[in-house]
PDB file of C-alpha atoms in Angstrom:
ATOM      1  CA  MET O  24    -191.339-304.519 -80.012  1.00  0.00           C
ATOM      2  CA  ALA O  25    -188.042-302.605 -80.954  1.00  0.00           C
ATOM      3  CA  ALA O  26    -189.754-299.457 -82.639  1.00  0.00           C
ATOM      4  CA  VAL O  27    -189.315-299.784 -87.324  1.00  0.00           C
ATOM      5  CA  ARG O  28    -188.661-296.965 -89.254  1.00  0.00           C
ATOM      6  CA  ASP O  29    -189.415-296.785 -93.058  1.00  0.00           C
ATOM      7  CA  PHE O  30    -190.294-294.924 -96.111  1.00  0.00           C
ATOM      8  CA  ALA O  31    -193.162-295.761 -97.683  1.00  0.00           C
ATOM      9  CA  GLU O  32    -194.002-294.663-102.167  1.00  0.00           C
ATOM     10  CA  SER O  33    -197.006-292.729-102.441  1.00  0.00           C
ATOM     11  CA  ARG O  34    -199.167-292.926-105.118  1.00  0.00           C
ATOM     12  CA  ASP O  35    -197.785-289.514-106.890  1.00  0.00           C
ATOM     13  CA  GLY O  36    -193.887-290.681-106.053  1.00  0.00           C
ATOM     14  CA  LEU O  37    -193.657-289.078-103.165  1.00  0.00           C
ATOM     15  CA  LYS O  38    -191.456-290.894 -99.637  1.00  0.00           C
ATOM     16  CA  LEU O  39    -193.597-290.667 -96.684  1.00  0.00           C
ATOM     17  CA  ARG O  40    -192.001-291.737 -93.725  1.00  0.00           C
ATOM     18  CA  TYR O  41    -193.443-293.083 -90.544  1.00  0.00           C
ATOM     19  CA  GLU O  42    -193.193-295.554 -87.700  1.00  0.00           C
ATOM     20  CA  VAL O  43    -194.340-298.559 -85.809  1.00  0.00           C
ATOM     21  CA  ARG O  44    -194.334-298.468 -82.514  1.00  0.00           C
ATOM     22  CA  GLY O  45    -195.712-300.491 -79.330  1.00  0.00           C
ATOM     23  CA  GLU O  46    -198.165-303.914 -80.540  1.00  0.00           C
ATOM     24  CA  GLY O  47    -201.471-304.511 -79.587  1.00  0.00           C
ATOM     25  CA  GLU O  48    -205.050-303.670 -82.983  1.00  0.00           C
ATOM     26  CA  PRO O  49    -203.491-301.179 -85.107  1.00  0.00           C
ATOM     27  CA  VAL O  50    -204.256-297.288 -84.749  1.00  0.00           C
ATOM     28  CA  ALA O  51    -203.578-294.744 -87.483  1.00  0.00           C
ATOM     29  CA  LEU O  52    -201.763-291.493 -85.879  1.00  0.00           C
ATOM     30  CA  ILE O  53    -202.591-288.448 -88.425  1.00  0.00           C
ATOM     31  CA  MET O  54    -201.183-284.693 -87.003  1.00  0.00           C
ATOM     32  CA  GLY O  55    -202.699-281.717 -87.695  1.00  0.00           C
ATOM     33  CA  PHE O  56    -201.581-278.334 -90.159  1.00  0.00           C
ATOM     34  CA  SER O  57    -197.821-277.463 -90.938  1.00  0.00           C
ATOM     35  CA  GLY O  58    -196.403-280.674 -87.906  1.00  0.00           C
ATOM     36  CA  SER O  59    -194.423-283.595 -88.258  1.00  0.00           C
ATOM     37  CA  GLY O  60    -195.073-286.697 -86.341  1.00  0.00           C
ATOM     38  CA  ARG O  61    -193.562-285.721 -84.121  1.00  0.00           C
ATOM     39  CA  GLY O  62    -196.052-283.859 -82.887  1.00  0.00           C
ATOM     40  CA  TRP O  63    -197.583-285.167 -80.864  1.00  0.00           C
ATOM     41  CA  GLY O  64    -195.496-285.472 -78.597  1.00  0.00           C
ATOM     42  CA  GLU O  65    -193.610-288.782 -76.158  1.00  0.00           C
ATOM     43  CA  PRO O  66    -195.611-288.053 -73.082  1.00  0.00           C
ATOM     44  CA  PHE O  67    -199.138-288.794 -75.638  1.00  0.00           C
ATOM     45  CA  LEU O  68    -196.958-291.705 -77.710  1.00  0.00           C
ATOM     46  CA  LYS O  69    -195.679-293.405 -75.203  1.00  0.00           C
ATOM     47  CA  LEU O  70    -199.698-293.672 -73.745  1.00  0.00           C
ATOM     48  CA  MET O  71    -200.743-294.951 -77.097  1.00  0.00           C
ATOM     49  CA  GLU O  72    -197.363-297.653 -78.303  1.00  0.00           C
ATOM     50  CA  ALA O  73    -198.712-299.572 -74.281  1.00  0.00           C
ATOM     51  CA  ARG O  74    -201.919-300.461 -76.374  1.00  0.00           C
ATOM     52  CA  PHE O  75    -201.684-300.224 -79.287  1.00  0.00           C
ATOM     53  CA  ARG O  76    -199.415-300.295 -83.066  1.00  0.00           C
ATOM     54  CA  ILE O  77    -199.294-297.300 -83.149  1.00  0.00           C
ATOM     55  CA  PHE O  78    -198.071-295.206 -86.793  1.00  0.00           C
ATOM     56  CA  VAL O  79    -196.974-292.484 -87.132  1.00  0.00           C
ATOM     57  CA  ILE O  80    -197.177-290.665 -90.095  1.00  0.00           C
ATOM     58  CA  ASP O  81    -194.335-287.435 -91.363  1.00  0.00           C
ATOM     59  CA  ASN O  82    -197.467-285.957 -93.203  1.00  0.00           C
ATOM     60  CA  ARG O  83    -196.019-284.672 -96.962  1.00  0.00           C
ATOM     61  CA  GLY O  84    -194.792-281.573 -96.516  1.00  0.00           C
ATOM     62  CA  THR O  85    -193.741-282.253 -92.705  1.00  0.00           C
ATOM     63  CA  GLY O  86    -190.649-284.372 -90.734  1.00  0.00           C
ATOM     64  CA  GLU O  87    -188.415-286.527 -93.802  1.00  0.00           C
ATOM     65  CA  SER O  88    -191.354-287.122 -96.148  1.00  0.00           C
ATOM     66  CA  ASP O  89    -191.047-284.509 -98.926  1.00  0.00           C
ATOM     67  CA  LYS O  90    -192.155-281.731 -99.788  1.00  0.00           C
ATOM     68  CA  PRO O  91    -193.567-281.325-102.786  1.00  0.00           C
ATOM     69  CA  ASP O  92    -194.474-276.690-103.667  1.00  0.00           C
ATOM     70  CA  THR O  93    -196.841-278.060-105.427  1.00  0.00           C
ATOM     71  CA  GLU O  94    -200.691-278.791-105.172  1.00  0.00           C
ATOM     72  CA  PHE O  95    -202.476-281.434-103.513  1.00  0.00           C
ATOM     73  CA  THR O  96    -205.381-281.673-101.300  1.00  0.00           C
ATOM     74  CA  LEU O  97    -206.959-283.525 -98.112  1.00  0.00           C
ATOM     75  CA  GLY O  98    -207.665-286.531-100.590  1.00  0.00           C
ATOM     76  CA  ASP O  99    -203.807-287.201-101.750  1.00  0.00           C
ATOM     77  CA  MET O 100    -203.509-287.378 -98.138  1.00  0.00           C
ATOM     78  CA  ALA O 101    -205.324-289.563 -96.890  1.00  0.00           C
ATOM     79  CA  ALA O 102    -204.210-291.824-100.208  1.00  0.00           C
ATOM     80  CA  ASP O 103    -201.115-291.092 -98.564  1.00  0.00           C
ATOM     81  CA  VAL O 104    -201.588-292.537 -95.202  1.00  0.00           C
ATOM     82  CA  ALA O 105    -203.639-295.726 -97.434  1.00  0.00           C
ATOM     83  CA  ALA O 106    -200.141-295.354 -99.193  1.00  0.00           C
ATOM     84  CA  VAL O 107    -198.688-296.136 -95.370  1.00  0.00           C
ATOM     85  CA  LEU O 108    -200.778-299.107 -94.700  1.00  0.00           C
ATOM     86  CA  ASP O 109    -200.643-301.029 -97.736  1.00  0.00           C
ATOM     87  CA  HIS O 110    -196.684-300.146 -97.130  1.00  0.00           C
ATOM     88  CA  ALA O 111    -197.135-301.290 -93.277  1.00  0.00           C
ATOM     89  CA  LYS O 112    -198.933-304.704 -94.530  1.00  0.00           C
ATOM     90  CA  THR O 113    -201.734-303.805 -92.550  1.00  0.00           C
ATOM     91  CA  PRO O 114    -204.966-303.558 -94.659  1.00  0.00           C
ATOM     92  CA  ARG O 115    -206.603-302.355 -91.848  1.00  0.00           C
ATOM     93  CA  ALA O 116    -206.517-299.872 -88.759  1.00  0.00           C
ATOM     94  CA  HIS O 117    -207.800-297.906 -86.539  1.00  0.00           C
ATOM     95  CA  VAL O 118    -208.012-293.907 -87.335  1.00  0.00           C
ATOM     96  CA  PHE O 119    -206.854-291.040 -85.088  1.00  0.00           C
ATOM     97  CA  GLY O 120    -206.202-288.249 -87.090  1.00  0.00           C
ATOM     98  CA  ILE O 121    -206.359-284.993 -84.687  1.00  0.00           C
ATOM     99  CA  SER O 122    -207.033-281.372 -86.392  1.00  0.00           C
ATOM    100  CA  MET O 123    -206.591-281.472 -90.252  1.00  0.00           C
ATOM    101  CA  GLY O 124    -205.337-283.946 -90.003  1.00  0.00           C
ATOM    102  CA  GLY O 125    -208.996-285.108 -88.205  1.00  0.00           C
ATOM    103  CA  MET O 126    -210.558-283.696 -91.922  1.00  0.00           C
ATOM    104  CA  ILE O 127    -207.956-286.328 -93.815  1.00  0.00           C
ATOM    105  CA  ALA O 128    -209.169-288.767 -91.567  1.00  0.00           C
ATOM    106  CA  GLN O 129    -212.907-287.618 -93.147  1.00  0.00           C
ATOM    107  CA  GLU O 130    -211.432-288.425 -95.451  1.00  0.00           C
ATOM    108  CA  PHE O 131    -210.127-291.606 -95.490  1.00  0.00           C
ATOM    109  CA  VAL O 132    -213.262-293.088 -94.204  1.00  0.00           C
ATOM    110  CA  LEU O 133    -214.900-292.201 -96.895  1.00  0.00           C
ATOM    111  CA  ALA O 134    -212.530-292.850 -99.366  1.00  0.00           C
ATOM    112  CA  HIS O 135    -212.224-295.839 -97.444  1.00  0.00           C
ATOM    113  CA  PRO O 136    -214.747-297.291 -94.978  1.00  0.00           C
ATOM    114  CA  ALA O 137    -213.814-301.014 -95.577  1.00  0.00           C
ATOM    115  CA  ARG O 138    -210.377-300.677 -93.743  1.00  0.00           C
ATOM    116  CA  THR O 139    -211.187-298.213 -91.448  1.00  0.00           C
ATOM    117  CA  ARG O 140    -212.516-300.220 -87.562  1.00  0.00           C
ATOM    118  CA  GLY O 141    -212.775-297.077 -85.241  1.00  0.00           C
ATOM    119  CA  LEU O 142    -212.492-293.413 -85.957  1.00  0.00           C
ATOM    120  CA  VAL O 143    -211.687-291.207 -83.896  1.00  0.00           C
ATOM    121  CA  LEU O 144    -211.946-286.721 -84.630  1.00  0.00           C
ATOM    122  CA  GLY O 145    -210.131-284.926 -82.563  1.00  0.00           C
ATOM    123  CA  CYS O 146    -210.351-280.950 -82.472  1.00  0.00           C
ATOM    124  CA  THR O 147    -211.918-280.543 -85.792  1.00  0.00           C
ATOM    125  CA  ASN O 148    -214.642-279.391 -87.939  1.00  0.00           C
ATOM    126  CA  CYS O 149    -216.384-280.827 -91.732  1.00  0.00           C
ATOM    127  CA  GLY O 150    -215.429-278.123 -94.044  1.00  0.00           C
ATOM    128  CA  ALA O 151    -216.015-274.580 -93.607  1.00  0.00           C
ATOM    129  CA  SER O 152    -220.159-274.775 -94.827  1.00  0.00           C
ATOM    130  CA  HIS O 153    -221.319-275.770 -92.352  1.00  0.00           C
ATOM    131  CA  SER O 154    -217.862-275.151 -89.369  1.00  0.00           C
ATOM    132  CA  ILE O 155    -216.953-272.764 -86.474  1.00  0.00           C
ATOM    133  CA  ALA O 156    -214.687-270.435 -87.132  1.00  0.00           C
ATOM    134  CA  ALA O 157    -211.681-269.090 -85.698  1.00  0.00           C
ATOM    135  CA  ASP O 158    -211.257-265.668 -84.639  1.00  0.00           C
ATOM    136  CA  PRO O 159    -208.525-264.568 -87.576  1.00  0.00           C
ATOM    137  CA  ALA O 160    -206.061-263.239 -85.715  1.00  0.00           C
ATOM    138  CA  ALA O 161    -205.523-266.662 -83.849  1.00  0.00           C
ATOM    139  CA  ILE O 162    -205.733-268.148 -86.909  1.00  0.00           C
ATOM    140  CA  ALA O 163    -203.082-265.532 -87.983  1.00  0.00           C
ATOM    141  CA  ASN O 164    -200.511-266.530 -84.878  1.00  0.00           C
ATOM    142  CA  LEU O 165    -200.885-269.704 -86.788  1.00  0.00           C
ATOM    143  CA  MET O 166    -199.431-268.897 -90.370  1.00  0.00           C
ATOM    144  CA  PRO O 167    -195.226-267.940 -91.068  1.00  0.00           C
ATOM    145  CA  VAL O 168    -193.959-265.069 -91.395  1.00  0.00           C
ATOM    146  CA  PRO O 169    -190.121-264.462 -93.232  1.00  0.00           C
ATOM    147  CA  GLY O 170    -187.685-264.307 -91.852  1.00  0.00           C
ATOM    148  CA  MET O 171    -189.257-264.884 -87.857  1.00  0.00           C
ATOM    149  CA  ASP O 172    -186.777-267.583 -86.141  1.00  0.00           C
ATOM    150  CA  PRO O 173    -188.572-270.558 -86.351  1.00  0.00           C
ATOM    151  CA  LEU O 174    -188.845-271.644 -82.785  1.00  0.00           C
ATOM    152  CA  GLU O 175    -189.857-268.031 -82.220  1.00  0.00           C
ATOM    153  CA  LEU O 176    -192.559-269.036 -84.568  1.00  0.00           C
ATOM    154  CA  ALA O 177    -193.767-272.331 -82.332  1.00  0.00           C
ATOM    155  CA  ARG O 178    -193.893-270.179 -79.049  1.00  0.00           C
ATOM    156  CA  ARG O 179    -197.000-267.425 -81.667  1.00  0.00           C
ATOM    157  CA  ALA O 180    -198.282-271.273 -82.347  1.00  0.00           C
ATOM    158  CA  PHE O 181    -198.029-272.170 -78.987  1.00  0.00           C
ATOM    159  CA  SER O 182    -199.793-269.119 -77.427  1.00  0.00           C
ATOM    160  CA  VAL O 183    -203.076-269.445 -78.723  1.00  0.00           C
ATOM    161  CA  ALA O 184    -203.115-273.654 -80.241  1.00  0.00           C
ATOM    162  CA  CYS O 185    -202.612-274.520 -75.640  1.00  0.00           C
ATOM    163  CA  GLY O 186    -205.327-273.778 -73.484  1.00  0.00           C
ATOM    164  CA  LYS O 187    -205.143-270.939 -70.642  1.00  0.00           C
ATOM    165  CA  ALA O 188    -204.908-273.355 -68.689  1.00  0.00           C
ATOM    166  CA  PHE O 189    -202.390-275.647 -69.382  1.00  0.00           C
ATOM    167  CA  LEU O 190    -200.057-272.294 -70.213  1.00  0.00           C
ATOM    168  CA  ASN O 191    -200.691-270.411 -67.238  1.00  0.00           C
ATOM    169  CA  SER O 192    -199.798-273.827 -65.254  1.00  0.00           C
ATOM    170  CA  ALA O 193    -195.411-274.893 -64.706  1.00  0.00           C
ATOM    171  CA  ALA O 194    -196.773-278.158 -65.395  1.00  0.00           C
ATOM    172  CA  GLY O 195    -197.251-276.658 -69.115  1.00  0.00           C
ATOM    173  CA  GLN O 196    -195.016-274.103 -70.315  1.00  0.00           C
ATOM    174  CA  ALA O 197    -192.106-277.107 -68.618  1.00  0.00           C
ATOM    175  CA  THR O 198    -193.833-279.485 -72.030  1.00  0.00           C
ATOM    176  CA  LEU O 199    -193.860-276.016 -74.293  1.00  0.00           C
ATOM    177  CA  VAL O 200    -189.888-275.693 -73.619  1.00  0.00           C
ATOM    178  CA  GLN O 201    -188.919-279.182 -74.263  1.00  0.00           C
ATOM    179  CA  ALA O 202    -191.658-278.813 -77.079  1.00  0.00           C
ATOM    180  CA  ILE O 203    -189.288-276.282 -78.970  1.00  0.00           C
ATOM    181  CA  VAL O 204    -186.663-278.048 -78.037  1.00  0.00           C
ATOM    182  CA  GLU O 205    -187.126-281.038 -79.899  1.00  0.00           C
ATOM    183  CA  MET O 206    -188.340-279.368 -82.913  1.00  0.00           C
ATOM    184  CA  GLY O 207    -184.964-279.014 -83.678  1.00  0.00           C
ATOM    185  CA  ASN O 208    -183.737-282.168 -84.201  1.00  0.00           C
ATOM    186  CA  TYR O 209    -185.337-282.990 -86.108  1.00  0.00           C
ATOM    187  CA  PRO O 210    -186.234-281.478 -89.919  1.00  0.00           C
ATOM    188  CA  MET O 211    -187.894-277.781 -89.530  1.00  0.00           C
ATOM    189  CA  THR O 212    -191.488-277.507 -92.400  1.00  0.00           C
ATOM    190  CA  PRO O 213    -190.041-275.106 -95.381  1.00  0.00           C
ATOM    191  CA  MET O 214    -193.181-272.106 -95.677  1.00  0.00           C
ATOM    192  CA  TYR O 215    -194.127-273.042 -98.691  1.00  0.00           C
ATOM    193  CA  THR O 216    -196.454-276.469 -96.090  1.00  0.00           C
ATOM    194  CA  PHE O 217    -197.915-273.980 -94.726  1.00  0.00           C
ATOM    195  CA  MET O 218    -199.168-272.419 -97.767  1.00  0.00           C
ATOM    196  CA  ARG O 219    -199.896-275.609 -99.874  1.00  0.00           C
ATOM    197  CA  GLN O 220    -201.493-277.393 -97.066  1.00  0.00           C
ATOM    198  CA  GLY O 221    -203.519-274.187 -96.518  1.00  0.00           C
ATOM    199  CA  GLN O 222    -204.826-274.701 -99.312  1.00  0.00           C
ATOM    200  CA  ALA O 223    -205.885-278.159 -99.228  1.00  0.00           C
ATOM    201  CA  ILE O 224    -207.520-277.451 -95.732  1.00  0.00           C
ATOM    202  CA  GLY O 225    -209.664-275.146 -97.833  1.00  0.00           C
ATOM    203  CA  GLY O 226    -210.613-277.349-100.768  1.00  0.00           C
ATOM    204  CA  PHE O 227    -212.030-279.808 -98.161  1.00  0.00           C
ATOM    205  CA  ASP O 228    -215.498-280.254 -98.110  1.00  0.00           C
ATOM    206  CA  SER O 229    -216.998-283.396 -95.723  1.00  0.00           C
ATOM    207  CA  PHE O 230    -220.783-282.176 -94.288  1.00  0.00           C
ATOM    208  CA  ALA O 231    -222.337-283.141 -96.822  1.00  0.00           C
ATOM    209  CA  ARG O 232    -221.204-286.522 -96.624  1.00  0.00           C
ATOM    210  CA  LEU O 233    -220.377-287.394 -93.225  1.00  0.00           C
ATOM    211  CA  GLY O 234    -224.361-290.359 -93.154  1.00  0.00           C
ATOM    212  CA  GLN O 235    -221.809-292.504 -95.078  1.00  0.00           C
ATOM    213  CA  ILE O 236    -219.372-292.572 -92.421  1.00  0.00           C
ATOM    214  CA  LYS O 237    -220.631-295.932 -90.732  1.00  0.00           C
ATOM    215  CA  SER O 238    -217.305-297.239 -89.098  1.00  0.00           C
ATOM    216  CA  SER O 239    -217.420-296.414 -85.064  1.00  0.00           C
ATOM    217  CA  THR O 240    -216.809-292.699 -84.224  1.00  0.00           C
ATOM    218  CA  LEU O 241    -215.977-290.782 -80.924  1.00  0.00           C
ATOM    219  CA  ILE O 242    -215.461-286.945 -80.591  1.00  0.00           C
ATOM    220  CA  ILE O 243    -213.015-285.527 -79.054  1.00  0.00           C
ATOM    221  CA  HIS O 244    -212.569-281.770 -77.985  1.00  0.00           C
ATOM    222  CA  GLY O 245    -211.588-279.370 -75.830  1.00  0.00           C
ATOM    223  CA  ASP O 246    -213.860-276.989 -74.596  1.00  0.00           C
ATOM    224  CA  ASP O 247    -210.890-274.372 -75.101  1.00  0.00           C
ATOM    225  CA  ASP O 248    -210.529-274.791 -78.672  1.00  0.00           C
ATOM    226  CA  SER O 249    -208.827-271.154 -79.706  1.00  0.00           C
ATOM    227  CA  ILE O 250    -207.923-273.161 -82.900  1.00  0.00           C
ATOM    228  CA  VAL O 251    -211.119-275.156 -83.918  1.00  0.00           C
ATOM    229  CA  PRO O 252    -213.492-273.543 -81.326  1.00  0.00           C
ATOM    230  CA  TYR O 253    -215.305-276.543 -79.230  1.00  0.00           C
ATOM    231  CA  PRO O 254    -218.613-276.062 -80.968  1.00  0.00           C
ATOM    232  CA  ASN O 255    -217.886-277.304 -84.233  1.00  0.00           C
ATOM    233  CA  ALA O 256    -217.959-280.891 -82.107  1.00  0.00           C
ATOM    234  CA  GLU O 257    -221.710-280.790 -82.262  1.00  0.00           C
ATOM    235  CA  VAL O 258    -221.765-280.260 -84.889  1.00  0.00           C
ATOM    236  CA  LEU O 259    -219.532-283.437 -86.080  1.00  0.00           C
ATOM    237  CA  GLN O 260    -221.717-285.462 -83.887  1.00  0.00           C
ATOM    238  CA  GLY O 261    -224.877-284.038 -85.424  1.00  0.00           C
ATOM    239  CA  ALA O 262    -223.979-285.721 -89.196  1.00  0.00           C
ATOM    240  CA  ILE O 263    -222.105-288.789 -87.763  1.00  0.00           C
ATOM    241  CA  ALA O 264    -225.147-290.461 -86.846  1.00  0.00           C
ATOM    242  CA  GLY O 265    -223.806-292.975 -83.384  1.00  0.00           C
ATOM    243  CA  SER O 266    -221.133-291.013 -83.011  1.00  0.00           C
ATOM    244  CA  LYS O 267    -220.154-290.761 -79.398  1.00  0.00           C
ATOM    245  CA  LYS O 268    -218.226-286.618 -77.538  1.00  0.00           C
ATOM    246  CA  HIS O 269    -215.730-286.486 -75.262  1.00  0.00           C
ATOM    247  CA  THR O 270    -216.004-283.266 -74.407  1.00  0.00           C
ATOM    248  CA  LEU O 271    -210.995-282.406 -72.118  1.00  0.00           C
ATOM    249  CA  LYS O 272    -212.262-279.489 -69.790  1.00  0.00           C
ATOM    250  CA  ALA O 273    -210.562-276.242 -70.328  1.00  0.00           C
ATOM    251  CA  ALA O 274    -208.195-277.904 -72.868  1.00  0.00           C
ATOM    252  CA  GLY O 275    -207.415-276.379 -76.039  1.00  0.00           C
ATOM    253  CA  HIS O 276    -206.113-277.281 -79.506  1.00  0.00           C
ATOM    254  CA  MET O 277    -203.864-278.995 -78.260  1.00  0.00           C
ATOM    255  CA  PHE O 278    -205.523-281.895 -75.608  1.00  0.00           C
ATOM    256  CA  PHE O 279    -203.068-284.461 -76.303  1.00  0.00           C
ATOM    257  CA  TRP O 280    -200.820-281.971 -74.929  1.00  0.00           C
ATOM    258  CA  GLU O 281    -202.529-281.181 -72.563  1.00  0.00           C
ATOM    259  CA  ALA O 282    -203.972-283.848 -71.370  1.00  0.00           C
ATOM    260  CA  PRO O 283    -202.340-287.256 -72.491  1.00  0.00           C
ATOM    261  CA  GLU O 284    -203.618-289.547 -70.080  1.00  0.00           C
ATOM    262  CA  GLU O 285    -207.271-288.586 -69.573  1.00  0.00           C
ATOM    263  CA  THR O 286    -207.342-289.273 -74.703  1.00  0.00           C
ATOM    264  CA  VAL O 287    -205.298-291.736 -74.631  1.00  0.00           C
ATOM    265  CA  ARG O 288    -207.739-292.849 -71.134  1.00  0.00           C
ATOM    266  CA  VAL O 289    -210.707-292.239 -73.781  1.00  0.00           C
ATOM    267  CA  ALA O 290    -210.055-292.474 -76.873  1.00  0.00           C
ATOM    268  CA  GLY O 291    -208.225-295.900 -75.780  1.00  0.00           C
ATOM    269  CA  ASP O 292    -211.526-297.013 -74.610  1.00  0.00           C
ATOM    270  CA  PHE O 293    -212.915-296.178 -76.876  1.00  0.00           C
ATOM    271  CA  LEU O 294    -211.207-298.017 -79.740  1.00  0.00           C
ATOM    272  CA  ALA O 295    -210.765-301.335 -77.795  1.00  0.00           C
ATOM    273  CA  ALA O 296    -214.761-301.586 -77.540  1.00  0.00           C
ATOM    274  CA  VAL O 297    -214.877-301.191 -82.142  1.00  0.00           C
ATOM    275  CA  LYS O 298    -215.251-304.941 -82.549  1.00  0.00           C
TER     276      LYS O 298
END
């Protein structure tokens, strides 16, 4: 099936760009901090669309979605995902979120338990109160620097977001070069979106509610993650009854770039088995 690209409308009137690719069971893909749907990378997306009907969403503030310089919450962003699925006439879907997108996925399943089939939480945490914090220097590399070239900002972020094995490999460097080239072909995330999404992350805490999650849940995390340290996966698994955990060896925060085949095999097999 040819990809379909369209706009949904959020409950506060924003345009939300999304793309539907592939066939099969629906999977909503929720990207992390400051990234658009392009942030998943084509190797991962092509493998996923071969197995599922995927919804690739530009979060508010990114890509071709509207970019409000106003306060919002991760609950609002979870409602954006619901608005996309409503627009696409998809009442129930699997949900796969990474990093901030994994936080949004938690808010989605808590707000819409009947709409959530399988849940995949990648390289994420449950909010500051019960999470293991990253080195502040690593987080600082993700934040924009006024006047710095956007592509240089991207290189700076990737230097901490990717695992050391990937960064030190020829294949990894080629992937990063290609990703940076592709970034120049899509609307850049404005500086204020970093602040607004950062505020939303700061207001997020799901720990006390995680016991309410009844959807089958897979937690997937690289053990060389400098942004959301690996022990956060263990916190989530301990709090979500019956959840499973998969560790990607020597992978960093961008595990879906670093190991797309393993990621799609493990997450895809898990979701395919959810009744």
